[in-house]
């Protein structure tokens, strides 16, 4: 619950990386990173929500505890990927 809003905030602010070079004169590496960030924010939200839903809807018995833990761990991957991309943006 903490990583999702942080990824959305920093991912949304990552467009300011193009302020110094303009959207047309930025490096290919920067535009590729920004495309990955926005694609992951959009499609990764479905993966995160589906993993949360799966972790919640699985039966709360010891038999399913490993699957619930894996679903919870998978839900962290898209926000972590976005934050990693944001904090390692190449120069424009």
Coordinates of C-alpha atoms in Angstrom, one line a residue, residues 29-90:
X29 CA 17.4 6.1 -23.5
X30 CA 15.3 8.7 -21.6
X31 CA 12.3 8.3 -23.8
X32 CA 12.4 4.5 -23.6
X33 CA 12.6 4.7 -19.8
X34 CA 9.7 7.1 -19.7
X35 CA 7.7 4.8 -21.9
X36 CA 8.5 1.8 -19.7
X37 CA 7.5 3.9 -16.6
X38 CA 4.1 4.9 -18.0
X39 CA 3.4 1.4 -19.4
X40 CA 4.2 -0.2 -16.1
X41 CA 2.0 2.3 -14.2
X42 CA -0.9 1.4 -16.5
X43 CA -0.6 -2.3 -17.0
X44 CA 1.2 -3.0 -13.7
X45 CA -1.8 -1.6 -11.8
X46 CA -3.9 -4.5 -13.2
X47 CA -1.2 -7.0 -12.1
X48 CA -1.0 -5.5 -8.6
X49 CA -4.7 -5.4 -8.2
X50 CA -5.1 -8.9 -9.4
X51 CA -2.4 -10.2 -7.0
X52 CA -4.0 -8.3 -4.1
X53 CA -7.4 -9.8 -5.0
X54 CA -5.9 -13.3 -5.3
X55 CA -4.1 -13.0 -2.0
X56 CA -7.3 -11.9 -0.3
X57 CA -9.7 -14.4 -1.9
X58 CA -7.6 -17.5 -1.4
X59 CA -8.9 -19.5 1.6
X60 CA -7.3 -18.5 4.9
X61 CA -6.1 -21.9 5.8
X62 CA -2.5 -23.0 6.3
X63 CA -2.6 -25.0 3.0
X64 CA -2.9 -21.7 1.0
X65 CA -0.6 -19.5 3.0
X66 CA 2.4 -20.0 0.7
X67 CA 0.2 -19.0 -2.4
X68 CA -1.1 -16.0 -0.5
X69 CA 2.5 -14.9 0.3
X70 CA 3.6 -15.4 -3.3
X71 CA 0.6 -13.3 -4.5
X72 CA 1.5 -10.6 -2.0
X73 CA 5.1 -10.6 -3.2
X74 CA 4.1 -10.4 -6.9
X75 CA 2.0 -7.3 -6.1
X76 CA 5.2 -5.5 -5.1
X77 CA 6.9 -6.0 -8.5
X78 CA 5.3 -3.3 -10.6
X79 CA 5.7 -0.4 -8.1
X80 CA 9.3 -1.5 -7.4
X81 CA 10.1 -1.6 -11.1
X82 CA 8.6 1.9 -11.6
X83 CA 10.6 3.3 -8.6
X84 CA 13.8 1.7 -9.9
X85 CA 13.3 3.2 -13.3
X86 CA 12.5 6.6 -11.9
X87 CA 15.6 6.8 -9.7
X88 CA 17.9 5.6 -12.5
X89 CA 16.6 7.8 -15.3
X90 CA 19.3 8.5 -17.8

